Short mmCIF file of C-alpha atoms in Angstrom, two decimals:
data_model
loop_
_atom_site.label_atom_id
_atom_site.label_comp_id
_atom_site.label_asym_id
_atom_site.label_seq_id
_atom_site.Cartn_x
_atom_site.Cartn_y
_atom_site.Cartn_z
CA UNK A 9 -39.51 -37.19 -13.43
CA UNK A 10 -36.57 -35.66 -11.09
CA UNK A 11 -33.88 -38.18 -12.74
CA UNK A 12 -34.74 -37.95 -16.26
CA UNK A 13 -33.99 -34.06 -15.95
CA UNK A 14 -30.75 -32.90 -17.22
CA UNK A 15 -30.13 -30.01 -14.53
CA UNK A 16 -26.46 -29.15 -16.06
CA UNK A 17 -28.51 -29.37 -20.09
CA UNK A 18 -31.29 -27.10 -18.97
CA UNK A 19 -29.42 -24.23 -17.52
CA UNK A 20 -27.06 -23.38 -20.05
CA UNK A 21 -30.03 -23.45 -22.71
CA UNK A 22 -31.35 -21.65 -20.93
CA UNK A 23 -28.40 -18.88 -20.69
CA UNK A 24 -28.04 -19.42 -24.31
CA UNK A 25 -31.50 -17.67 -24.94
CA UNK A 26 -30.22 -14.45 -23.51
CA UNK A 27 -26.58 -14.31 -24.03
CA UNK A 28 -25.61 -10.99 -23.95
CA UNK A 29 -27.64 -9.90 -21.27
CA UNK A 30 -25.71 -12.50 -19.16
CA UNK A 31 -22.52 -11.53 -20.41
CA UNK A 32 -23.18 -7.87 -19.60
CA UNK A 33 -24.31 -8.82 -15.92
CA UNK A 34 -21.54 -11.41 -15.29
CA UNK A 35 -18.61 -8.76 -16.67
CA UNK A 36 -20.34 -6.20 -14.66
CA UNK A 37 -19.88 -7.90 -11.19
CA UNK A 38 -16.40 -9.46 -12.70
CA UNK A 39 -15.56 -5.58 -12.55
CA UNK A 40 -16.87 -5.17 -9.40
CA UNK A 41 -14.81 -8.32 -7.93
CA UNK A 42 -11.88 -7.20 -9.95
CA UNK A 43 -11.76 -3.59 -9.04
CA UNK A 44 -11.89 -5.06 -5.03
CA UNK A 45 -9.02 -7.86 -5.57
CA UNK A 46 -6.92 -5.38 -7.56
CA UNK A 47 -7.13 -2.54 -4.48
CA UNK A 48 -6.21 -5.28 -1.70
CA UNK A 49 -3.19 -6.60 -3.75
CA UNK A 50 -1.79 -3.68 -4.91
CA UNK A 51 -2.15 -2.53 -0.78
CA UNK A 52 -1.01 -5.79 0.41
CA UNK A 53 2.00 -5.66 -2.06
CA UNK A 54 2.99 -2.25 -1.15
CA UNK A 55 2.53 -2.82 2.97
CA UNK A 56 4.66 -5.96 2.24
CA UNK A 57 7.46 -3.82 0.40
CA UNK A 58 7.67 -0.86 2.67
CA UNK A 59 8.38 -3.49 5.55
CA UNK A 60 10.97 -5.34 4.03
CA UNK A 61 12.89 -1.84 2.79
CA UNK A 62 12.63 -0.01 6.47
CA UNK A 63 14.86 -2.70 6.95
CA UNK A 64 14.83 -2.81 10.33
CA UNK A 65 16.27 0.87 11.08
CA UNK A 66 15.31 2.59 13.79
CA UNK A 67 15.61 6.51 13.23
CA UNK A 68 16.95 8.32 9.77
CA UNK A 69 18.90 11.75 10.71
CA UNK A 70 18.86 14.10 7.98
CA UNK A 71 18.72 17.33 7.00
CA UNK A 72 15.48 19.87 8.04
CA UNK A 73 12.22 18.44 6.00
CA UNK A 74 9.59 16.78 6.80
CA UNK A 75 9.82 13.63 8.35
CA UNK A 76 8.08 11.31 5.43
CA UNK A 77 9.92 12.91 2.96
CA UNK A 78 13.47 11.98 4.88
CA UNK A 79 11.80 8.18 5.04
CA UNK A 80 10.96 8.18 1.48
CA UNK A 81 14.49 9.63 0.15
CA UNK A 82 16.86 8.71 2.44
CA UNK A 83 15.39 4.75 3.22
CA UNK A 84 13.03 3.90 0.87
CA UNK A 85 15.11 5.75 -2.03
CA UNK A 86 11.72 7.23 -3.79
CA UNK A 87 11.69 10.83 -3.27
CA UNK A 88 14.36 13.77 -3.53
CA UNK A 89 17.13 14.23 -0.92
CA UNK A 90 15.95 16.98 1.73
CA UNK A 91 19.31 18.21 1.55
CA UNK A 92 22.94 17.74 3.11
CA UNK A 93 24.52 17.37 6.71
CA UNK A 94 28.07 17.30 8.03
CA UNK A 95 29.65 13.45 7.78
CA UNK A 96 30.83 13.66 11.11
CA UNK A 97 27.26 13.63 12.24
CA UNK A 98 27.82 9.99 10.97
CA UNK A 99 31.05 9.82 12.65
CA UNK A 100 29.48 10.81 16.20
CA UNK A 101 26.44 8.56 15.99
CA UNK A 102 28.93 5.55 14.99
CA UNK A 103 30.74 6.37 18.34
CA UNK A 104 27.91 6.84 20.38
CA UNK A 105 27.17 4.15 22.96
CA UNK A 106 23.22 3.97 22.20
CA UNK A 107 23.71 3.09 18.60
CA UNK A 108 24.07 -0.32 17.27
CA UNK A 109 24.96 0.82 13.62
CA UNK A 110 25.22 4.30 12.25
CA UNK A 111 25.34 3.31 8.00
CA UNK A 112 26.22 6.80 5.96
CA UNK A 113 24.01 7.58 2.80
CA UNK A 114 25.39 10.11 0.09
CA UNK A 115 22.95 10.71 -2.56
CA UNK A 116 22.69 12.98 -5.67
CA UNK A 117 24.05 10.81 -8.71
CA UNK A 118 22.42 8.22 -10.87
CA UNK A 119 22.91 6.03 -13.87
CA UNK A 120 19.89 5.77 -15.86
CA UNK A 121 16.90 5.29 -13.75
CA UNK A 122 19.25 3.59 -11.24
CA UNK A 123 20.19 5.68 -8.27
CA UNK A 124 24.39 5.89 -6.97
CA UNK A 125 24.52 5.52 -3.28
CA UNK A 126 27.78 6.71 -1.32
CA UNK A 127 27.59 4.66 1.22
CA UNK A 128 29.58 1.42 3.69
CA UNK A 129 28.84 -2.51 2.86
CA UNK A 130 27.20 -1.69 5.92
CA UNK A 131 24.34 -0.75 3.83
CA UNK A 132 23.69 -4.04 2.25
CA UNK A 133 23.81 -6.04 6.06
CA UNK A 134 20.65 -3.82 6.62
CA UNK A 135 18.81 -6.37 3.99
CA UNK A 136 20.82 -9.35 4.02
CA UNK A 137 22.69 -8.56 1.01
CA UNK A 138 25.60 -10.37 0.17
CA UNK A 139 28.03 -9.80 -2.81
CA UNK A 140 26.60 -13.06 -5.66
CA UNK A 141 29.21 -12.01 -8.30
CA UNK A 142 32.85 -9.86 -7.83
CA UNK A 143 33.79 -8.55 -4.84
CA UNK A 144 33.08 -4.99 -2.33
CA UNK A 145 35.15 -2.39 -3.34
CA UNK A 146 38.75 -1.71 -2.27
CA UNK A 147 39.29 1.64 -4.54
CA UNK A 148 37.68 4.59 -5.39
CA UNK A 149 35.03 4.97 -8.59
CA UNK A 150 34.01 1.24 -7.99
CA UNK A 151 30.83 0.52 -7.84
CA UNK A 152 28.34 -2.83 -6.79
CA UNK A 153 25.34 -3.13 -8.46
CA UNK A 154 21.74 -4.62 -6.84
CA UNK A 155 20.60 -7.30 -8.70
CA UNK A 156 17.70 -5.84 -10.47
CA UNK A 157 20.14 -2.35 -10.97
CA UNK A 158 22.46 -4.77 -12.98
CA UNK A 159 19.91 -6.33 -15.58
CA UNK A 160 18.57 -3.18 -16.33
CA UNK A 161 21.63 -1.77 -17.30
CA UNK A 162 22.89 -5.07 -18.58
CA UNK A 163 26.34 -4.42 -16.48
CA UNK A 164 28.56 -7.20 -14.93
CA UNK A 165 31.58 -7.13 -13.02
CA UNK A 166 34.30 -5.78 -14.81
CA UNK A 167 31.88 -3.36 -16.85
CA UNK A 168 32.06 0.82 -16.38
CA UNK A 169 29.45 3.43 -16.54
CA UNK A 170 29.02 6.83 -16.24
CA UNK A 171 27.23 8.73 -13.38
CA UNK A 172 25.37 12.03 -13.82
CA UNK A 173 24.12 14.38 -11.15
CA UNK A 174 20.59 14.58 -10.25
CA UNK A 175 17.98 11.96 -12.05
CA UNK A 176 16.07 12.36 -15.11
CA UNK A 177 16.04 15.11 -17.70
CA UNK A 178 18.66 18.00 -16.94
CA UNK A 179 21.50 15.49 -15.57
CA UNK A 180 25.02 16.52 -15.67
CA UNK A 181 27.96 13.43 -16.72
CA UNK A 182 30.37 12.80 -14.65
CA UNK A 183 32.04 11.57 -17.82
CA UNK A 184 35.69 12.27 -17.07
CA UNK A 185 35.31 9.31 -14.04
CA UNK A 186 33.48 6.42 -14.77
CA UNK A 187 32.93 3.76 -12.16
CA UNK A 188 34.08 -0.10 -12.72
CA UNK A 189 31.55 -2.29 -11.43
CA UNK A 190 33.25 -5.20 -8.88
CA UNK A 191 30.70 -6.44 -8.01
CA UNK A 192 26.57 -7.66 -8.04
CA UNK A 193 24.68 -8.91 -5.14
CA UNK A 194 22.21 -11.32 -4.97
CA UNK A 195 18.30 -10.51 -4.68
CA UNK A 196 17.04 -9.33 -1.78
CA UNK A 197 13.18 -8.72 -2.57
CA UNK A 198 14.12 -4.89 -1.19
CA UNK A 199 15.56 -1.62 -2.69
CA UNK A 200 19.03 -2.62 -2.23
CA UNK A 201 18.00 -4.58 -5.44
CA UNK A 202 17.56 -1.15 -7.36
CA UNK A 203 20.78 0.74 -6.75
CA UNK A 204 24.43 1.26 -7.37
CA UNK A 205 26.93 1.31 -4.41
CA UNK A 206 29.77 3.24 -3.98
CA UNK A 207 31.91 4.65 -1.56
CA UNK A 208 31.60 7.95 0.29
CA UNK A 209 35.59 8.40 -1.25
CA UNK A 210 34.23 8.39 -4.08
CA UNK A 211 30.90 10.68 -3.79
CA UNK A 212 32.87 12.94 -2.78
CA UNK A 213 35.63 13.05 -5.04
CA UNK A 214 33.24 13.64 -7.98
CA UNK A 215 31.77 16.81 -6.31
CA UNK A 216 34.94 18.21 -4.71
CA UNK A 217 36.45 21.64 -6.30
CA UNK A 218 37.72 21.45 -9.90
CA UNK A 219 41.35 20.45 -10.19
CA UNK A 220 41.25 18.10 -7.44
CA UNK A 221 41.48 14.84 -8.34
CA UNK A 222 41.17 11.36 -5.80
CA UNK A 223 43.58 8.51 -5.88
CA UNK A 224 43.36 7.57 -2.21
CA UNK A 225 42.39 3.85 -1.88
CA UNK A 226 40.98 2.21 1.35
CA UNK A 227 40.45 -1.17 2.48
CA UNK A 228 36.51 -1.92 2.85
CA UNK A 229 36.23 -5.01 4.46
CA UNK A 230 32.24 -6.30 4.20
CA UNK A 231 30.40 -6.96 8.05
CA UNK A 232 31.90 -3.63 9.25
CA UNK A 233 31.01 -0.10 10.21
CA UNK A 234 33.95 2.08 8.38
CA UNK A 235 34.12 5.31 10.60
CA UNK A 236 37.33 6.08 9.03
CA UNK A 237 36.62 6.92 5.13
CA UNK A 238 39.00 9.60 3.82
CA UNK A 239 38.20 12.29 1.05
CA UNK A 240 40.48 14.37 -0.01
CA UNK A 241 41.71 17.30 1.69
CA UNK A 242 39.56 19.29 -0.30
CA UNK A 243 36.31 17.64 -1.10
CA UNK A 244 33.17 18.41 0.75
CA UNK A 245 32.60 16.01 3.45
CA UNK A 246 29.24 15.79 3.35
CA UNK A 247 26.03 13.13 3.11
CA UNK A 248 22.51 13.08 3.04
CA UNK A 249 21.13 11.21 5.69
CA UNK A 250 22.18 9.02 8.71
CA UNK A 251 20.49 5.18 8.98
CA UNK A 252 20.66 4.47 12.59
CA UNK A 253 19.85 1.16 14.33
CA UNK A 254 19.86 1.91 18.36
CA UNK A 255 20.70 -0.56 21.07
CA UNK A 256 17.24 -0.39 22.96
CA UNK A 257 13.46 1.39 22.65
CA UNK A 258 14.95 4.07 25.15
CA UNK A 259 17.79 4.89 23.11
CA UNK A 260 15.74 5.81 20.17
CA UNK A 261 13.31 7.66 22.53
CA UNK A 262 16.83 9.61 24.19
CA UNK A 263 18.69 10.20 20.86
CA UNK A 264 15.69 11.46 18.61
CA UNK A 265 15.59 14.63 21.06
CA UNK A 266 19.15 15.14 21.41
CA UNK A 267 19.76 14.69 17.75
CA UNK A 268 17.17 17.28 16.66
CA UNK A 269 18.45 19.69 19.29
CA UNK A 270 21.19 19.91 16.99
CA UNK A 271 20.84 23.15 14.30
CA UNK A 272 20.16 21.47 10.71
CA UNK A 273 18.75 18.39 12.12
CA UNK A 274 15.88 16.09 11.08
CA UNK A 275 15.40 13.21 12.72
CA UNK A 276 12.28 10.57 11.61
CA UNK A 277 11.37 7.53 13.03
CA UNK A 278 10.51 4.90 10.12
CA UNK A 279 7.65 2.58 11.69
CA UNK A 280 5.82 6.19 12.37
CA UNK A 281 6.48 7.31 9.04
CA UNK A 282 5.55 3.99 6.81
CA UNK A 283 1.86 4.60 9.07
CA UNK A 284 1.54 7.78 8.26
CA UNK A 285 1.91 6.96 4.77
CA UNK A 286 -0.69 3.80 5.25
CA UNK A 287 -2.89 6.25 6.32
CA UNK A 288 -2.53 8.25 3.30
CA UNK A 289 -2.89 5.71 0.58
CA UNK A 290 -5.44 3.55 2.78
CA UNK A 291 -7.97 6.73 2.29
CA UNK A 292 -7.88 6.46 -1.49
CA UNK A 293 -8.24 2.29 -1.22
CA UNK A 294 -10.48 2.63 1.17
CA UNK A 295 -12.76 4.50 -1.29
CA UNK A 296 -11.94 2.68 -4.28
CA UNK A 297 -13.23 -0.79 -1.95
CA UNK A 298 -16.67 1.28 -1.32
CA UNK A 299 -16.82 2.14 -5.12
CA UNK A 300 -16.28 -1.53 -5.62
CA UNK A 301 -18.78 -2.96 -2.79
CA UNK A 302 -21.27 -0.36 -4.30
CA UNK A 303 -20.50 -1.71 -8.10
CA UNK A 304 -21.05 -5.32 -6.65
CA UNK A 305 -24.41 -4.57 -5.16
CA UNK A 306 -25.62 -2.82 -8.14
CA UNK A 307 -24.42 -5.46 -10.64
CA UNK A 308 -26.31 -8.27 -7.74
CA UNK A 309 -29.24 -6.09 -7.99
CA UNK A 310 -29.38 -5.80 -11.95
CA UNK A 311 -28.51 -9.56 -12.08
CA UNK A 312 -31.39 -10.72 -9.64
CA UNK A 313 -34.18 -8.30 -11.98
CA UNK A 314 -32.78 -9.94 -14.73
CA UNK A 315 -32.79 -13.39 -14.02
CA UNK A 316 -36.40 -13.01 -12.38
CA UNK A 317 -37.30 -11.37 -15.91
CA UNK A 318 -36.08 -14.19 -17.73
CA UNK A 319 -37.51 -16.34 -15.91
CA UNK A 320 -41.02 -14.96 -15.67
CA UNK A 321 -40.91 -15.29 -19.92
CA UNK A 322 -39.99 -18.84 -19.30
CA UNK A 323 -42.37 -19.32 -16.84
CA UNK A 324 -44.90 -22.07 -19.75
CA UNK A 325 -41.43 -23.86 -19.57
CA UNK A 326 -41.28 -24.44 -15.85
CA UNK A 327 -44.69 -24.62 -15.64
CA UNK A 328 -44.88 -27.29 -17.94
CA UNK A 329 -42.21 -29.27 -15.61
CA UNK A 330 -44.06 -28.59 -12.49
CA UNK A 331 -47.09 -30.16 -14.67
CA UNK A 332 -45.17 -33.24 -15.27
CA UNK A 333 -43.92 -33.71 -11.62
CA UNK A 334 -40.87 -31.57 -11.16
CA UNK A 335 -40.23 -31.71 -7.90
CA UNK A 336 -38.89 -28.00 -6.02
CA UNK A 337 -35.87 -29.26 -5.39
CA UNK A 338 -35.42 -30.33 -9.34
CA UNK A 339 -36.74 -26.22 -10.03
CA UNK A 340 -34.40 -25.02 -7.48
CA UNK A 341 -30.93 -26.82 -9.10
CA UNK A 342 -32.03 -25.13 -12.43
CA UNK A 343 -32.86 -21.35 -11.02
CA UNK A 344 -30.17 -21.43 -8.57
CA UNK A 345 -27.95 -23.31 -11.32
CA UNK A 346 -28.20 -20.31 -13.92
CA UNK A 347 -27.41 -17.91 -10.93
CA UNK A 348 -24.49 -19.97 -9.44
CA UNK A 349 -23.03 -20.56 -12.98
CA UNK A 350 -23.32 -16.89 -14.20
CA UNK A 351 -22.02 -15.26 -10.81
CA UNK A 352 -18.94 -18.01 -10.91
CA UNK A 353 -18.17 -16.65 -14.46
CA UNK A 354 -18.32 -13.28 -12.94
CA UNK A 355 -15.55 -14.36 -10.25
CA UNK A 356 -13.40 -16.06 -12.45
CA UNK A 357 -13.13 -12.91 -14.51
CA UNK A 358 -13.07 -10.37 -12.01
CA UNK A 359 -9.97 -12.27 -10.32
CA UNK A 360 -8.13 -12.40 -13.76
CA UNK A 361 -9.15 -8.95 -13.87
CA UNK A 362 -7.41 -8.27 -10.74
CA UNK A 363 -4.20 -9.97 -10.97
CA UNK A 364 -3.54 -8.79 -14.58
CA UNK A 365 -3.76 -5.44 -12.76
CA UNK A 366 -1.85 -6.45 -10.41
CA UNK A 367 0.84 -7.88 -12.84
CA UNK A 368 0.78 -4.68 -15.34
CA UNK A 369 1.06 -2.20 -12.19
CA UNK A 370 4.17 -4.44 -11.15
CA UNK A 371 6.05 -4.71 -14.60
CA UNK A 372 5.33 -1.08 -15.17
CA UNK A 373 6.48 0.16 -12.16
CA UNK A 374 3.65 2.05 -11.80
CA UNK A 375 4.63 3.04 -8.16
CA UNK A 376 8.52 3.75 -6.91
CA UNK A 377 7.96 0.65 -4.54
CA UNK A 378 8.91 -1.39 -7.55
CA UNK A 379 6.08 -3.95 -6.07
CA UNK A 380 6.40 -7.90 -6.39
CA UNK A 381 2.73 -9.28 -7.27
CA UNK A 382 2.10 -11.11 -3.27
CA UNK A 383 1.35 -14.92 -3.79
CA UNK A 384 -1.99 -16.47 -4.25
CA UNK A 385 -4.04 -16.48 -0.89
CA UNK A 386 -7.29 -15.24 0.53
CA UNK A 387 -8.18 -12.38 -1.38
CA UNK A 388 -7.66 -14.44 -4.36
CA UNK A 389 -10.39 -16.92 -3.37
CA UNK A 390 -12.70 -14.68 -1.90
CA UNK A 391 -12.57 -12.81 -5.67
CA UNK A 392 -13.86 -16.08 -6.73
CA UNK A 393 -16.65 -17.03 -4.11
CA UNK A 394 -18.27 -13.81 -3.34
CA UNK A 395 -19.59 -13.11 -7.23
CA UNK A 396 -20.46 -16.93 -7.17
CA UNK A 397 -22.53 -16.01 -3.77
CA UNK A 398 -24.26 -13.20 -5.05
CA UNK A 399 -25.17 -15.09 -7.79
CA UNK A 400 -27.14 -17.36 -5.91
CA UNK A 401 -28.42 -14.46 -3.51
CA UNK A 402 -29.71 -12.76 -6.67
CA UNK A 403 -31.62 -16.15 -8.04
CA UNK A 404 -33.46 -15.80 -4.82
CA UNK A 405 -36.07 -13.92 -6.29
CA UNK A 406 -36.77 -15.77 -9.27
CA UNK A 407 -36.65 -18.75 -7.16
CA UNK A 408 -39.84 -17.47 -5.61
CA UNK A 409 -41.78 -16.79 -8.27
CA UNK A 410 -40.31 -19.86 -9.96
CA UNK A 411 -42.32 -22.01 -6.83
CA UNK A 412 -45.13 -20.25 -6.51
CA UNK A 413 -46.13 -20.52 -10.20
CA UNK A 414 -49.45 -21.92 -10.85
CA UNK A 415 -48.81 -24.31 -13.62
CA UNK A 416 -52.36 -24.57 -14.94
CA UNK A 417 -52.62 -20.45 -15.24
CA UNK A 418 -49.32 -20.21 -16.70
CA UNK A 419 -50.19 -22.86 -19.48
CA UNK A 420 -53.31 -21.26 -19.99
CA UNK A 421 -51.22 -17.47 -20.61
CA UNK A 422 -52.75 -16.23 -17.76
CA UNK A 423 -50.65 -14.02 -15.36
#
């Protein structure tokens, strides 16, 4: 009797009795496996990002704020400036023996969405970044674009735009001195992908008293630290924020005291910063994981009662094949087949379910980590096992009842 049953035959008809009951269960733990892969990639791509853009700087002197908010603008360019400093804070940390690099930023400007840097090719050796197209700038009101900054604003080398103070509604044109882009770099994976670079010469020439105009050009040759940028005479010498890479552990433990000793001064240390921040959007995942696990043990418990319902109306059927010599091994392959089958169609599409959210949260920049969707791995295949596994766990049940049915009362309708 246990060969000539079609185990594979006999499970989906009998899922094809009650087919939207099934598909209501399996979607609901799909959400539930969804919701849970969606959380740890969107986490996992955002922990990813925020390590690759601290880019291995060790303190970020700015002006008084709070510390994350320095991080965010100054490093991870997604938040406002906290304000302005003297440039020859720059000019002192660059000389200072406990500093390894001291890279200027000078913020304010923006074209489109895409924020203007004043800044050194220093800046780009802090991700790798080297020029794929043109060449650094040697002028000022050049400009080299990040790879991503240059598709969306469909520029090349040779190409000009027009910057505008501040970002988003409100902005003011700088349309009287447009930049030339020289030059685009090659992808980094970072947010030097999502800006344009300039010089401080020329930062500073756009916001220096009207009349003035800049026609100073200086040689910036890419790999070194230029202490020696010159505005002109007139224009504020100012920046927003200090990237500083220090020599040793103790130096950054020295400086960070002596620098915020210093009236004006803000001084944050990145790796503190980026956990800080961890901590703050790990409380939200954390509770969007228990609203998950909770889903997934509800839709397992609604799946079990229904399966041992559906079942129990079946129950002439199996004990008709327990009659004719069904073994409980051949009963077990068709219970545990129905649960096994329906909780794998729950995984498969609670993982699509995840990675299209996933995708759609990347392409629509949902977050100003502009995250990259992290490559297939073990979140990914424990989105597919665990609804498969609860599946089974909830056939469990049904299982029992399914063995311990007496086939001669069943046959004869009674309970």
């Amino acid at each position: 009797m246990t060969g000539r049953v079609n185990t594979p035959r006999l499970v989906l008809a009998g899922l094809a009795r009650r087919p939207l009951t099934w598909l209501f269960h399996g979607l609901l733990l799909g959400l539930a496996g969804g919701l849970l892969l969606a959380v740890s990639l969107v986490q996992t791509a955002a922990e990813t990002r925020l390590q690759r853009d601290l880019g291995g700087v060790d303190l970020v002197v700015g002006a008084e704020g709070g510390g994350l908010q320095l991080v965010m603008s100054a490093l991870l360019q997604a938040d406002a400036p906290t304000g302005i400093i003297p440039a020859e804070v720059w000019t002192d940390l660059a000389r200072d023996p406990q500093v390894a690099a001291a890279v200027p930023v000078a913020m304010g400007d923006s074209v489109g969405d895409v924020r203007i840097v004043g800044t050194t090719p220093a800046y780009a050796d802090l991700y790798g970044g080297d020029v794929a197209a043109g060449r650094w700038w040697t002028g000022g009101m050049e400009a080299v674009l990040g790879a991503a900054a240059a598709q969306r604003l469909g520029l090349a080398p040779g190409d000009t735009f027009i910057g505008a103070h501040g970002e988003g509604p409100g902005t003011v044109a700088h349309a009287d001195h447009p930049y030339t882009v020289v030059g685009v770099l090659a992808p980094t994976g970072t947010v030097l992908d999502r800006l344009a670079l300039t010089s401080l010469d020329s930062v500073w020439s756009l916001h220096a008293a009207p009349g003035h105009s800049h026609d100073q050009s200086h040689d910036h040759d890419h790999g070194h630290d230029h202490a020696h940028d010159h505005a002109h005479a007139d224009a504020p010498r100012q920046i927003t924020a200090v990237l500083v890479d220090v020599r040793s552990p103790l130096a950054a433990v020295t400086l960070a005291p002596r620098l915020e000793a210093e009236p004006g001064l803000k001084v944050a240390q990145p790796a503190r910063e980026v956990q800080r921040l961890n901590a703050l959007l790990g409380g939200g995942a954390g509770l969007l994981r228990q609203f998950g696990v909770g889903l997934g043990v509800l839709a397992a418990g609604g799946f079990g009662l229904a399966l041992t319902g559906a079942l129990l109306a079946r129950r002439r059927e199996f004990a008709l094949l327990k009659a004719l010599g069904a073994r409980p091994a051949t009963l077990a392959r068709l219970v545990l087949g129905e649960g096994l089958l329906l909780g794998a169609a729950g995984g498969v599409a609670g993982w699509a379910l995840g990675r299209t959210v996933m995708a759609v949260t990347a392409a629509a920049e949902a977050t100003p980590l502009a995250l990259v969707p992290p490559p297939p791995g073990l979140a990914d295949l424990l989105a597919l096992l665990v609804p498969a596994g609860l599946g089974l766990v909830a056939a469990l049940p049904a299982l029992v009842v399914v063995l311990r049915l007496d086939p001669l009362a069943a046959l004869e309708n009674r309970s």
